[in-house]
Tab-separated table of C-alpha atoms in Angstrom:
chain	number	residue	atom	x	y	z
A	80	MET	CA	-59.907	-147.139	59.440
A	81	LYS	CA	-61.487	-148.634	56.606
A	82	ILE	CA	-63.969	-151.129	56.615
A	83	ASP	CA	-64.850	-153.370	53.901
A	84	VAL	CA	-68.468	-155.853	53.494
A	85	ILE	CA	-67.619	-159.252	51.355
A	86	ARG	CA	-69.017	-162.685	51.456
A	87	PRO	CA	-67.323	-165.253	53.204
A	88	GLY	CA	-65.728	-167.282	50.248
A	89	GLU	CA	-64.249	-163.704	48.992
A	90	LEU	CA	-61.689	-164.427	51.721
A	91	GLY	CA	-58.312	-164.364	50.471
A	92	LYS	CA	-55.747	-166.014	52.349
A	93	ALA	CA	-53.629	-162.948	53.765
A	94	GLU	CA	-56.116	-162.824	55.415
A	95	ILE	CA	-57.333	-165.883	56.281
A	96	ASP	CA	-53.356	-165.780	57.520
A	97	ALA	CA	-53.442	-163.104	59.560
A	98	TRP	CA	-57.634	-164.069	61.055
A	99	ARG	CA	-55.231	-166.664	62.193
A	100	GLU	CA	-53.127	-163.980	64.034
A	101	MET	CA	-55.492	-162.472	65.775
A	102	GLN	CA	-57.097	-165.580	67.470
A	103	HIS	CA	-53.395	-166.929	68.448
A	104	ALA	CA	-52.702	-163.804	69.824
A	105	THR	CA	-55.534	-162.736	72.182
A	106	PRO	CA	-56.934	-166.367	73.680
A	107	ARG	CA	-60.202	-166.127	74.575
A	108	LEU	CA	-60.375	-165.360	70.891
A	109	GLY	CA	-59.271	-168.922	70.248
A	110	ASN	CA	-63.173	-170.290	70.406
A	111	PRO	CA	-63.935	-172.216	67.124
A	112	PHE	CA	-66.747	-170.491	66.746
A	113	LEU	CA	-64.422	-167.413	65.761
A	114	SER	CA	-63.082	-169.000	63.791
A	115	PRO	CA	-62.535	-167.980	60.069
A	116	GLU	CA	-62.932	-171.921	58.782
A	117	PHE	CA	-66.859	-171.539	61.157
A	118	THR	CA	-66.969	-168.849	59.068
A	119	VAL	CA	-66.719	-169.389	55.218
A	120	ALA	CA	-68.853	-173.313	55.809
A	121	MET	CA	-71.621	-170.802	57.071
A	122	GLY	CA	-71.107	-168.796	53.492
A	123	GLU	CA	-71.510	-171.670	51.785
A	124	VAL	CA	-74.740	-172.151	53.677
A	125	CYS	CA	-76.175	-169.050	53.915
A	126	ALA	CA	-77.089	-166.341	51.608
A	127	GLU	CA	-77.275	-163.473	54.224
A	128	ALA	CA	-73.349	-164.579	56.187
A	129	ARG	CA	-70.952	-161.222	55.213
A	130	VAL	CA	-67.742	-160.088	57.230
A	131	ALA	CA	-67.384	-156.459	57.874
A	132	VAL	CA	-62.384	-156.019	57.260
A	133	VAL	CA	-61.437	-153.749	59.160
A	134	SER	CA	-58.875	-152.580	58.611
A	135	GLU	CA	-55.653	-149.848	58.708
A	136	GLN	CA	-52.488	-148.502	56.721
A	137	ASP	CA	-51.080	-151.865	58.062
A	138	GLY	CA	-53.921	-154.076	57.407
A	139	PRO	CA	-56.721	-155.544	58.738
A	140	VAL	CA	-57.981	-154.930	61.797
A	141	GLY	CA	-60.661	-156.822	62.673
A	142	PHE	CA	-62.518	-159.118	60.681
A	143	PHE	CA	-66.446	-159.092	62.098
A	144	PRO	CA	-68.975	-162.024	60.483
A	145	PHE	CA	-73.317	-161.476	60.717
A	146	GLU	CA	-75.625	-161.835	58.920
A	147	ARG	CA	-77.980	-159.276	56.239
A	148	HIS	CA	-81.143	-160.225	56.520
A	149	PRO	CA	-84.866	-157.248	54.890
A	150	GLY	CA	-84.987	-153.634	56.984
A	151	GLY	CA	-81.767	-153.416	58.277
A	152	VAL	CA	-81.974	-156.504	60.356
A	153	GLY	CA	-78.181	-158.313	61.751
A	154	THR	CA	-77.683	-161.358	63.501
A	155	ALA	CA	-74.268	-163.309	64.615
A	156	LEU	CA	-73.451	-165.642	62.653
A	157	GLY	CA	-75.282	-169.001	62.673
A	158	ALA	CA	-77.067	-168.200	65.355
A	159	TRP	CA	-79.021	-170.702	65.880
A	160	VAL	CA	-76.647	-172.921	66.955
A	161	SER	CA	-73.804	-171.054	67.152
A	162	LEU	CA	-72.136	-170.522	70.695
A	163	CYS	CA	-69.612	-167.740	70.475
A	164	GLN	CA	-69.668	-164.910	68.918
A	165	GLY	CA	-67.560	-161.022	67.910
A	166	VAL	CA	-65.447	-158.934	65.968
A	167	VAL	CA	-61.922	-160.683	66.063
A	168	HIS	CA	-59.484	-158.665	66.193
A	169	ALA	CA	-56.052	-157.521	66.631
A	170	PRO	CA	-54.709	-156.890	69.916
A	171	GLY	CA	-55.198	-152.906	71.276
A	172	ALA	CA	-57.529	-152.120	68.594
A	173	GLU	CA	-59.933	-149.750	68.578
A	174	PHE	CA	-63.663	-150.050	66.589
A	175	ASP	CA	-66.752	-148.635	67.415
A	176	ALA	CA	-70.277	-150.432	67.091
A	177	GLU	CA	-72.625	-147.534	65.367
A	178	ALA	CA	-69.907	-146.547	62.855
A	179	LEU	CA	-69.635	-150.187	62.141
A	180	LEU	CA	-72.650	-151.008	61.715
A	181	ARG	CA	-73.661	-148.060	59.089
A	182	ALA	CA	-71.125	-149.807	57.165
A	183	CYS	CA	-72.550	-152.815	57.403
A	184	GLY	CA	-75.503	-151.974	56.067
A	185	LEU	CA	-76.839	-152.728	59.559
A	186	HIS	CA	-80.038	-150.344	61.271
A	187	VAL	CA	-79.520	-153.617	64.279
A	188	TRP	CA	-78.045	-156.748	64.991
A	189	GLU	CA	-78.957	-159.132	68.082
A	190	PHE	CA	-76.265	-161.364	69.166
A	191	GLY	CA	-76.946	-163.946	71.586
A	192	CYS	CA	-73.451	-165.451	72.912
A	193	MET	CA	-70.578	-162.904	73.095
A	194	VAL	CA	-67.144	-163.725	73.659
A	195	ASP	CA	-65.591	-161.669	76.545
A	196	GLY	CA	-63.834	-158.212	76.700
A	197	GLN	CA	-66.267	-156.911	73.562
A	198	LYS	CA	-66.250	-153.606	74.758
A	199	TRP	CA	-67.644	-151.141	72.320
A	200	PHE	CA	-70.716	-153.647	72.832
A	201	GLN	CA	-70.719	-154.088	76.413
A	202	PRO	CA	-73.702	-151.586	76.559
A	203	PHE	CA	-75.524	-152.672	74.649
A	204	GLU	CA	-75.578	-155.834	76.713
A	205	VAL	CA	-79.164	-157.026	78.546
A	206	LEU	CA	-78.107	-160.278	79.420
A	207	ARG	CA	-74.552	-161.969	81.458
A	208	GLN	CA	-74.597	-165.896	81.940
A	209	GLU	CA	-71.995	-167.778	81.849
A	210	ALA	CA	-70.638	-171.160	79.782
A	211	VAL	CA	-69.199	-174.153	81.123
A	212	VAL	CA	-65.861	-174.939	81.469
A	213	LEU	CA	-63.743	-177.837	81.742
A	214	ASP	CA	-60.560	-177.444	82.350
A	215	LEU	CA	-57.805	-179.300	80.878
A	216	ALA	CA	-54.169	-177.645	80.709
A	217	ASP	CA	-52.842	-179.547	83.197
A	218	GLY	CA	-54.055	-183.016	81.980
A	219	TYR	CA	-57.240	-185.126	82.806
A	220	ALA	CA	-55.825	-187.084	86.295
A	221	ALA	CA	-55.324	-183.034	87.362
A	222	TYR	CA	-59.057	-182.281	86.063
A	223	LEU	CA	-60.822	-185.622	87.401
A	224	ASP	CA	-59.332	-184.650	90.658
A	225	GLY	CA	-61.030	-181.806	90.389
A	226	LEU	CA	-64.455	-183.549	89.868
A	227	ARG	CA	-63.215	-185.334	92.835
A	228	GLU	CA	-63.214	-182.438	94.709
A	229	ARG	CA	-65.934	-180.426	93.692
A	230	SER	CA	-68.381	-182.651	92.042
A	231	PRO	CA	-67.699	-186.468	94.567
A	232	LYS	CA	-71.040	-188.122	93.978
A	233	PHE	CA	-71.923	-187.763	90.934
A	234	LEU	CA	-68.398	-188.974	89.853
A	235	LYS	CA	-68.471	-191.997	92.168
A	236	SER	CA	-71.497	-192.690	90.022
A	237	THR	CA	-70.643	-192.283	87.037
A	238	LEU	CA	-67.547	-194.260	87.134
A	239	TYR	CA	-69.680	-197.043	88.991
A	240	LYS	CA	-73.086	-196.557	86.248
A	241	GLU	CA	-69.557	-196.289	82.955
A	242	ARG	CA	-68.400	-200.411	84.848
A	243	LYS	CA	-71.549	-201.683	85.561
A	244	LEU	CA	-72.988	-200.974	81.605
A	245	GLY	CA	-69.046	-202.703	80.655
A	246	ARG	CA	-70.699	-205.923	82.932
A	247	ASP	CA	-74.336	-205.089	81.457
A	248	ALA	CA	-73.315	-205.330	77.366
A	249	GLY	CA	-69.964	-205.247	76.764
A	250	GLU	CA	-66.485	-203.589	76.837
A	251	LEU	CA	-66.627	-200.146	76.340
A	252	THR	CA	-63.805	-198.489	73.100
A	253	PHE	CA	-63.559	-194.576	72.823
A	254	ASP	CA	-62.850	-193.162	69.453
A	255	PHE	CA	-62.478	-189.470	70.100
A	256	ALA	CA	-62.392	-188.657	66.129
A	257	VAL	CA	-64.742	-191.249	64.274
A	258	ARG	CA	-64.231	-190.504	59.767
A	259	ASP	CA	-68.050	-192.978	59.287
A	260	GLU	CA	-71.059	-191.071	57.407
A	261	GLU	CA	-73.698	-193.858	58.596
A	262	GLN	CA	-71.950	-193.223	62.419
A	263	PHE	CA	-72.481	-189.440	61.532
A	264	ARG	CA	-76.322	-189.787	60.895
A	265	LEU	CA	-76.955	-192.255	63.859
A	266	LEU	CA	-75.409	-188.989	65.672
A	267	ARG	CA	-77.699	-186.852	64.218
A	268	SER	CA	-81.262	-189.357	64.793
A	269	TRP	CA	-80.658	-189.752	68.165
A	270	LYS	CA	-80.284	-186.102	68.702
A	271	SER	CA	-83.422	-185.070	66.685
A	272	ALA	CA	-85.412	-187.726	68.663
A	273	GLN	CA	-83.566	-185.667	72.244
A	274	TYR	CA	-84.854	-182.875	71.156
A	275	GLN	CA	-88.429	-184.755	69.938
A	276	ARG	CA	-88.980	-186.079	73.708
A	277	MET	CA	-87.869	-182.225	75.442
A	278	GLY	CA	-90.191	-180.490	73.583
A	279	ARG	CA	-87.284	-178.782	72.071
A	280	PRO	CA	-86.801	-177.118	68.098
A	281	ASP	CA	-85.275	-179.485	66.050
A	282	ARG	CA	-81.820	-178.142	64.742
A	283	PHE	CA	-81.119	-180.999	62.382
A	284	GLY	CA	-84.816	-180.601	61.182
A	285	ARG	CA	-83.717	-177.782	59.214
A	286	ALA	CA	-81.839	-178.220	56.028
A	287	TRP	CA	-78.823	-175.565	55.794
A	288	VAL	CA	-77.481	-177.054	60.065
A	289	VAL	CA	-76.995	-180.923	58.174
A	290	GLU	CA	-75.706	-179.904	55.200
A	291	LEU	CA	-73.697	-177.447	57.800
A	292	ALA	CA	-71.980	-180.784	59.869
A	293	GLU	CA	-71.809	-182.001	57.485
A	294	ARG	CA	-69.040	-179.388	55.995
A	295	LEU	CA	-67.340	-178.910	58.565
A	296	HIS	CA	-67.818	-182.515	59.449
A	297	ALA	CA	-64.935	-182.798	56.438
A	298	ILE	CA	-62.344	-179.938	57.710
A	299	ASP	CA	-59.514	-181.798	60.382
A	300	THR	CA	-56.392	-179.765	60.777
A	301	PRO	CA	-54.613	-178.506	63.909
A	302	ASP	CA	-55.840	-175.293	64.080
A	303	PHE	CA	-59.399	-176.431	63.420
A	304	ALA	CA	-61.836	-179.892	62.802
A	305	GLY	CA	-64.389	-181.048	63.696
A	306	PRO	CA	-64.678	-184.319	65.585
A	307	LEU	CA	-67.010	-186.776	65.728
A	308	SER	CA	-66.886	-188.653	69.483
A	309	MET	CA	-68.734	-191.835	69.940
A	310	LEU	CA	-68.984	-194.899	72.740
A	311	TYR	CA	-69.255	-198.157	71.584
A	312	CYS	CA	-70.306	-201.132	73.865
A	313	ASP	CA	-69.006	-204.324	72.360
A	314	GLY	CA	-68.915	-202.490	69.199
A	315	LYS	CA	-72.310	-201.107	69.526
A	316	PRO	CA	-72.618	-196.893	69.804
A	317	VAL	CA	-74.356	-196.109	72.793
A	318	ALA	CA	-73.333	-192.538	72.508
A	319	GLY	CA	-71.461	-189.449	70.640
A	320	HIS	CA	-70.531	-185.994	70.866
A	321	PHE	CA	-70.275	-184.213	67.806
A	322	GLY	CA	-68.612	-180.434	67.757
A	323	LEU	CA	-66.059	-178.604	67.101
A	324	ARG	CA	-61.847	-177.855	68.146
A	325	SER	CA	-59.431	-175.567	67.967
A	326	ASP	CA	-55.180	-175.944	68.249
A	327	THR	CA	-56.284	-175.416	72.139
A	328	ILE	CA	-60.515	-175.978	72.689
A	329	LEU	CA	-63.437	-178.886	72.288
A	330	ILE	CA	-66.271	-176.686	72.815
A	331	GLY	CA	-69.781	-179.529	73.294
A	332	TRP	CA	-72.108	-178.516	71.226
A	333	PHE	CA	-74.481	-181.381	70.252
A	334	PRO	CA	-73.958	-184.138	71.957
A	335	ALA	CA	-76.567	-186.970	72.072
A	336	TYR	CA	-76.886	-190.798	72.847
A	337	ASP	CA	-79.050	-194.238	72.485
A	338	PRO	CA	-82.276	-194.213	74.675
A	339	GLU	CA	-82.309	-198.216	74.982
A	340	PHE	CA	-78.545	-197.197	77.390
A	341	ALA	CA	-80.413	-194.559	79.295
A	342	LYS	CA	-80.574	-195.867	82.828
A	343	TYR	CA	-76.943	-196.318	82.552
A	344	SER	CA	-76.424	-192.480	81.630
A	345	PRO	CA	-73.933	-192.818	78.158
A	346	GLY	CA	-73.588	-189.435	77.688
A	347	LEU	CA	-71.521	-188.093	80.739
A	348	ILE	CA	-69.881	-191.579	80.437
A	349	GLN	CA	-69.070	-190.197	76.738
A	350	HIS	CA	-67.494	-186.180	77.828
A	351	LEU	CA	-65.257	-187.948	80.525
A	352	ARG	CA	-64.277	-190.283	78.061
A	353	MET	CA	-64.138	-186.665	75.941
A	354	ALA	CA	-62.070	-184.655	77.400
A	355	GLU	CA	-59.903	-187.580	78.555
A	356	ALA	CA	-58.392	-187.662	75.218
A	357	ALA	CA	-59.506	-184.084	74.410
A	358	ALA	CA	-56.346	-183.675	77.122
A	359	ALA	CA	-54.489	-186.156	75.592
A	360	ALA	CA	-55.044	-184.584	72.162
A	361	GLY	CA	-53.193	-181.695	73.912
A	362	LEU	CA	-56.377	-178.874	73.575
A	363	ARG	CA	-56.416	-176.976	77.588
A	364	SER	CA	-59.985	-176.321	77.628
A	365	MET	CA	-63.464	-178.025	76.957
A	366	ASP	CA	-66.209	-175.109	77.084
A	367	LEU	CA	-69.745	-176.867	77.639
A	368	GLY	CA	-71.777	-173.765	76.884
A	369	ILE	CA	-74.340	-171.920	78.377
A	370	GLY	CA	-75.094	-173.272	81.784
A	371	THR	CA	-78.069	-172.694	83.400
A	372	GLY	CA	-80.398	-175.124	83.950
A	373	SER	CA	-78.601	-178.147	83.386
A	374	GLU	CA	-77.438	-180.132	86.430
A	375	TYR	CA	-74.600	-182.314	84.077
A	376	LYS	CA	-72.663	-179.697	83.179
A	377	ASP	CA	-73.357	-177.353	87.283
A	378	ALA	CA	-71.145	-180.607	88.333
A	379	LEU	CA	-68.511	-181.186	85.275
A	380	ARG	CA	-67.501	-178.044	85.734
A	381	SER	CA	-64.027	-176.056	86.709
A	382	ARG	CA	-65.101	-172.966	86.065
A	383	GLY	CA	-67.611	-170.316	84.259
A	384	GLU	CA	-66.707	-168.021	81.264
A	385	PRO	CA	-68.602	-164.776	80.758
A	386	VAL	CA	-71.233	-165.292	77.719
A	387	SER	CA	-73.850	-162.307	77.146
A	388	GLU	CA	-76.742	-161.182	74.780
A	389	GLY	CA	-77.773	-158.074	73.620
A	390	CYS	CA	-78.933	-156.140	70.828
A	391	VAL	CA	-76.437	-153.060	69.163
A	392	ARG	CA	-79.045	-149.885	68.219
A	393	ARG	CA	-78.865	-147.004	65.895
A	394	ARG	CA	-79.716	-144.129	66.425
A	395	SER	CA	-81.965	-143.999	64.016
A	396	ALA	CA	-86.020	-144.893	62.701
A	397	GLY	CA	-85.392	-149.000	61.696
A	398	ALA	CA	-83.429	-149.052	65.047
A	399	ALA	CA	-86.044	-147.632	67.320
A	400	ALA	CA	-89.347	-149.547	64.510
A	401	TYR	CA	-87.241	-153.089	65.737
A	402	TRP	CA	-86.341	-152.589	70.213
A	403	LEU	CA	-90.503	-151.525	70.590
A	404	ARG	CA	-90.971	-155.155	68.667
A	405	ARG	CA	-88.397	-156.986	70.236
A	406	THR	CA	-88.368	-155.290	74.378
A	407	PRO	CA	-90.771	-156.761	75.210
A	408	VAL	CA	-90.210	-160.080	74.833
A	409	ARG	CA	-86.633	-159.931	75.542
A	410	ARG	CA	-87.966	-158.598	79.036
A	411	ALA	CA	-90.646	-161.912	79.649
A	412	ARG	CA	-87.198	-165.094	78.352
A	413	GLN	CA	-85.248	-162.300	80.359
A	414	PHE	CA	-87.386	-162.594	83.769
A	415	ILE	CA	-88.167	-166.960	83.425
A	416	LEU	CA	-84.645	-166.845	83.563
A	417	ASP	CA	-83.770	-165.048	86.264
A	418	SER	CA	-86.340	-167.388	87.940
A	419	PRO	CA	-85.270	-171.007	88.927
A	420	ALA	CA	-89.019	-171.511	90.029
A	421	LEU	CA	-90.867	-169.967	86.373
A	422	TYR	CA	-87.053	-171.636	84.331
A	423	GLY	CA	-89.043	-175.272	85.049
A	424	ALA	CA	-92.458	-174.658	84.467
A	425	ALA	CA	-91.816	-174.023	81.526
A	426	ASP	CA	-88.809	-177.100	80.947
A	427	ARG	CA	-91.889	-178.516	82.395
A	428	ALA	CA	-93.680	-177.609	80.509
A	429	MET	CA	-92.206	-178.146	77.044
A	430	LYS	CA	-91.158	-181.598	77.365
A	431	ARG	CA	-94.456	-182.984	78.267
A	432	TYR	CA	-95.473	-181.128	74.953
A	433	GLY	CA	-92.291	-182.998	73.323
A	434	ASN	CA	-93.485	-186.142	74.853
A	435	LEU	CA	-96.962	-185.330	73.540
A	436	ARG	CA	-96.433	-184.704	70.566
A	437	ALA	CA	-94.289	-188.181	69.625
A	438	ARG	CA	-97.863	-190.521	71.578
A	439	LEU	CA	-99.164	-188.349	68.260
A	440	LYS	CA	-97.092	-189.271	65.870
A	441	THR	CA	-96.359	-193.060	66.614
A	442	ARG	CA	-100.235	-193.310	66.708
C-alpha cells in the first residue's frame, strides 16, 4: 500500500473519478462534506489542507482529507464547519490508523463528526452521537405522514403558523436554488446576528468561511451543489438556508430567518418547504447534523445516523504531550453534554452573554 500526501488542488481527473465511484459504491460515504468538491474548495481557502491518496497496484483505494498544523497536529478538513468527516474508501479496503498518520506527518488527528463504519478509527472514539435525518426516499407525502404520526402537535402548530404568516404578510413562495448574491449576503447577515444572540462564535465572521461558502454556492452539478433556499412573503425574503447536496442527500448547514417574523417560526416553515423541494428533486434524505439539545430537530427527524468524536494518536512523544493538554478539556465538555441540566444551564448562559454583547454594541 502506497500513501501520497498532496494538496487538494493537485487531484487529477482520474483521482476525482475514483473518489466519486467510492462514494457511489458506499452510500454512507455520499455525504457532500466527503466530496472532492468540498475538499478542493477547502484547499483554495486553507493553506493547511491536504489529501492522503492511498493506492494499491490497481489504483487509489482511499482518500483521507485533513488539515496539518504545526507540531504534527492534524484536524478534520474544515473541522469548524464540516458536519461529516472520515476516509472515503473502496468497498472492503483496510487501513491502519497509525500508519496513515505517520505517512501524513501527524502525531494526532482530531475528528468531530466521523461518519459511521470507519472501524480503523473506532478505538479512538470518545463520544458517539446521532445526526438527525429526514427520510425522503418515499417522497414528501410519506415523510409528512410519518411526521404527523411522530410529532402531531409540532406539525399542526407549524402549518397553522404558515397559514397565519400568509394571511398577515402576503402570499408565501419558495425557491430551492437561488443564485442571487444579494440574498446570499442577507442570509449570512441573519445568521451572524443569530450567532450573536445565542452567544456563539460567528462562523461568517471569518473571511475564509465566507469565501468557502461563496465558492461552494457557485457549484451546481448533478453530483454536487451548494443550493441557497429562500422563503418569501409577498416577494420579501423571510427565511433561508444554505447547505450542500450530493445526488442523494441534502445537508442542513446554515439556516436563518428575519427576526421580524420570529413569531411565525419561519425557519420551521422553511425546513418543511425545503424537504418538499428536495424530495421533488429526487433527493432521498436531509441530514440536519447532530441534534443534541435541539427541539425542532427532534421533532423533524425520521431517524438518527451515528457520528463520533475523538482523537487518533500515534505512539509518540508528540501525541502524548497533546493528550495531556487536551484530555481534561474534552472530558469536561463531555460531562456537560451528558447532563441535560448542565447543558441547559450552559446554553442559557451563552444566550445571556450574547444578548448583553448585542446591547453593548448598540450603545
